[in-house]
Amino acid sequence: MGVDMWAVGCLFGELLLGKPVFPGCSDIDQLSRIVHVLGNPNEECWAGVSNLPDYGKISFAEDRSGYSLRQHIKEGSEEAHELLSKLITYNPELRLSAADALKHPYFQVEPHPMAASELRVPSPGVFVDDDSMLSF
């Protein structure tokens, strides 16, 4: 479940930022971008991380102490950033569950979500490409 909530955090961050939070072009590049923002995972932020089978095989020299997710994603309210930081955290045991995320104050402050009955439904059609649509 922790992995799924990390993914939710990445999607939420992308909504705030308007682009991917960690836009890596390979596995190593992806890890490098995460470490650039969150720092190297260590026992202080993720108890037991050094016991993982591949821990220590890759390390990144950057010391990001003092840097934060908030500095990487400046958009959004304080509530949005608190929620984001509880989703994008190394230790999966510390990540919010889906149920706890929905109870977060971010979802209680203005603007409130629209009622389903108020949402506009797009007209049916056939999409030809990304820029055009044929209607019936």
Short mmCIF file of C-alpha atoms in Angstrom, two decimals:
data_model
loop_
_atom_site.label_atom_id
_atom_site.label_comp_id
_atom_site.label_asym_id
_atom_site.label_seq_id
_atom_site.Cartn_x
_atom_site.Cartn_y
_atom_site.Cartn_z
CA MET A 1 0.00 0.00 0.00
CA GLY A 2 2.88 2.39 0.72
CA VAL A 3 4.00 2.24 -2.91
CA ASP A 4 0.51 3.11 -4.11
CA MET A 5 0.37 6.13 -1.82
CA TRP A 6 3.81 7.26 -3.07
CA ALA A 7 2.28 7.16 -6.57
CA VAL A 8 -0.74 9.15 -5.34
CA GLY A 9 1.70 11.70 -3.92
CA CYS A 10 3.53 11.94 -7.24
CA LEU A 11 0.24 12.48 -9.08
CA PHE A 12 -0.88 15.07 -6.53
CA GLY A 13 2.49 16.82 -6.83
CA GLU A 14 2.16 16.79 -10.61
CA LEU A 15 -1.24 18.48 -10.31
CA LEU A 16 0.33 21.20 -8.15
CA LEU A 17 3.46 21.60 -10.25
CA GLY A 18 1.87 21.19 -13.67
CA LYS A 19 4.50 18.67 -14.73
CA PRO A 20 6.03 15.43 -13.40
CA VAL A 21 7.63 15.82 -9.99
CA PHE A 22 10.55 13.47 -10.71
CA PRO A 23 10.80 13.32 -14.55
CA GLY A 24 13.50 10.67 -14.91
CA CYS A 25 14.39 9.14 -18.27
CA SER A 26 15.79 5.92 -16.73
CA ASP A 27 15.70 4.09 -13.39
CA ILE A 28 18.97 5.69 -12.23
CA ASP A 29 17.93 9.14 -13.45
CA GLN A 30 14.61 8.72 -11.61
CA LEU A 31 16.41 7.80 -8.38
CA SER A 32 18.82 10.69 -8.83
CA ARG A 33 15.95 13.16 -9.15
CA ILE A 34 14.23 11.79 -6.06
CA VAL A 35 17.47 11.97 -4.04
CA HIS A 36 18.07 15.50 -5.35
CA VAL A 37 14.82 16.57 -3.67
CA LEU A 38 14.55 14.28 -0.63
CA GLY A 39 18.22 13.53 0.05
CA ASN A 40 19.82 10.11 0.38
CA PRO A 41 17.65 7.65 2.30
CA ASN A 42 19.18 6.83 5.67
CA GLU A 43 18.24 5.33 9.01
CA GLU A 44 17.19 8.72 10.33
CA CYS A 45 14.39 9.17 7.79
CA TRP A 46 13.68 5.47 7.14
CA ALA A 47 14.39 3.08 9.99
CA GLY A 48 15.53 -0.25 8.59
CA VAL A 49 16.51 1.05 5.15
CA SER A 50 20.07 -0.22 5.56
CA ASN A 51 18.68 -3.77 5.86
CA LEU A 52 17.20 -3.68 2.36
CA PRO A 53 19.04 -6.09 0.00
CA ASP A 54 20.40 -3.47 -2.40
CA TYR A 55 20.97 -0.65 0.08
CA GLY A 56 24.38 0.92 -0.43
CA LYS A 57 24.89 -0.37 -3.98
CA ILE A 58 24.06 3.06 -5.36
CA SER A 59 24.74 6.32 -3.61
CA PHE A 60 24.41 9.90 -4.66
CA ALA A 61 26.93 12.39 -3.34
CA GLU A 62 24.49 15.26 -2.97
CA ASP A 63 23.82 16.44 0.55
CA ARG A 64 20.30 17.81 0.48
CA SER A 65 19.94 18.44 4.18
CA GLY A 66 17.87 21.55 4.60
CA TYR A 67 16.29 21.21 1.15
CA SER A 68 12.62 20.31 1.09
CA LEU A 69 9.83 19.15 -1.14
CA ARG A 70 8.30 22.60 -0.58
CA GLN A 71 11.31 24.21 -2.25
CA HIS A 72 10.93 21.85 -5.22
CA ILE A 73 7.18 22.42 -5.57
CA LYS A 74 6.35 26.00 -4.65
CA GLU A 75 2.75 25.89 -5.88
CA GLY A 76 -0.14 25.02 -3.56
CA SER A 77 -1.43 25.85 -0.11
CA GLU A 78 0.16 24.90 3.20
CA GLU A 79 -2.43 22.14 3.55
CA ALA A 80 -1.53 20.83 0.09
CA HIS A 81 2.16 20.72 0.99
CA GLU A 82 1.55 19.03 4.31
CA LEU A 83 -0.49 16.34 2.53
CA LEU A 84 2.15 16.00 -0.18
CA SER A 85 4.96 15.59 2.36
CA LYS A 86 3.01 12.82 4.09
CA LEU A 87 2.61 10.96 0.79
CA ILE A 88 6.06 11.48 -0.72
CA THR A 89 8.21 10.21 2.11
CA TYR A 90 10.79 7.43 1.94
CA ASN A 91 9.49 5.30 4.79
CA PRO A 92 6.34 3.51 3.54
CA GLU A 93 5.21 2.95 7.14
CA LEU A 94 5.03 6.72 7.65
CA ARG A 95 3.02 7.44 4.49
CA LEU A 96 -0.65 8.22 4.93
CA SER A 97 -3.12 5.50 4.09
CA ALA A 98 -5.78 6.34 1.51
CA ALA A 99 -8.39 6.66 4.27
CA ASP A 100 -6.17 8.99 6.32
CA ALA A 101 -5.30 11.05 3.24
CA LEU A 102 -9.00 11.66 2.59
CA LYS A 103 -9.37 12.91 6.19
CA HIS A 104 -6.50 15.39 5.74
CA PRO A 105 -7.36 19.09 6.29
CA TYR A 106 -6.52 19.79 2.62
CA PHE A 107 -9.88 18.30 1.70
CA GLN A 108 -11.73 20.36 4.33
CA VAL A 109 -10.65 23.87 3.28
CA GLU A 110 -12.07 26.08 0.53
CA PRO A 111 -12.58 25.55 -2.33
CA HIS A 112 -14.59 22.42 -1.63
CA PRO A 113 -15.01 19.80 -4.36
CA MET A 114 -18.06 20.08 -6.58
CA ALA A 115 -20.97 17.73 -6.06
CA ALA A 116 -21.08 15.02 -8.71
CA SER A 117 -24.42 16.40 -9.91
CA GLU A 118 -22.75 19.76 -10.69
CA LEU A 119 -19.98 18.33 -12.88
CA ARG A 120 -20.27 18.92 -16.61
CA VAL A 121 -20.34 15.79 -18.72
CA PRO A 122 -18.52 16.11 -22.06
CA SER A 123 -20.60 15.51 -25.15
CA PRO A 124 -20.06 12.14 -26.81
CA GLY A 125 -17.75 12.10 -29.79
CA VAL A 126 -14.89 10.33 -31.46
CA PHE A 127 -11.39 11.62 -30.87
CA VAL A 128 -9.38 11.68 -34.09
CA ASP A 129 -6.15 12.88 -32.49
CA ASP A 130 -5.08 14.94 -29.49
CA ASP A 131 -6.35 18.20 -30.98
CA SER A 132 -9.61 17.35 -32.72
CA MET A 133 -12.84 15.50 -32.15
CA LEU A 134 -15.68 14.46 -34.44
CA SER A 135 -19.15 14.87 -32.97
CA PHE A 136 -22.20 12.85 -33.90
#
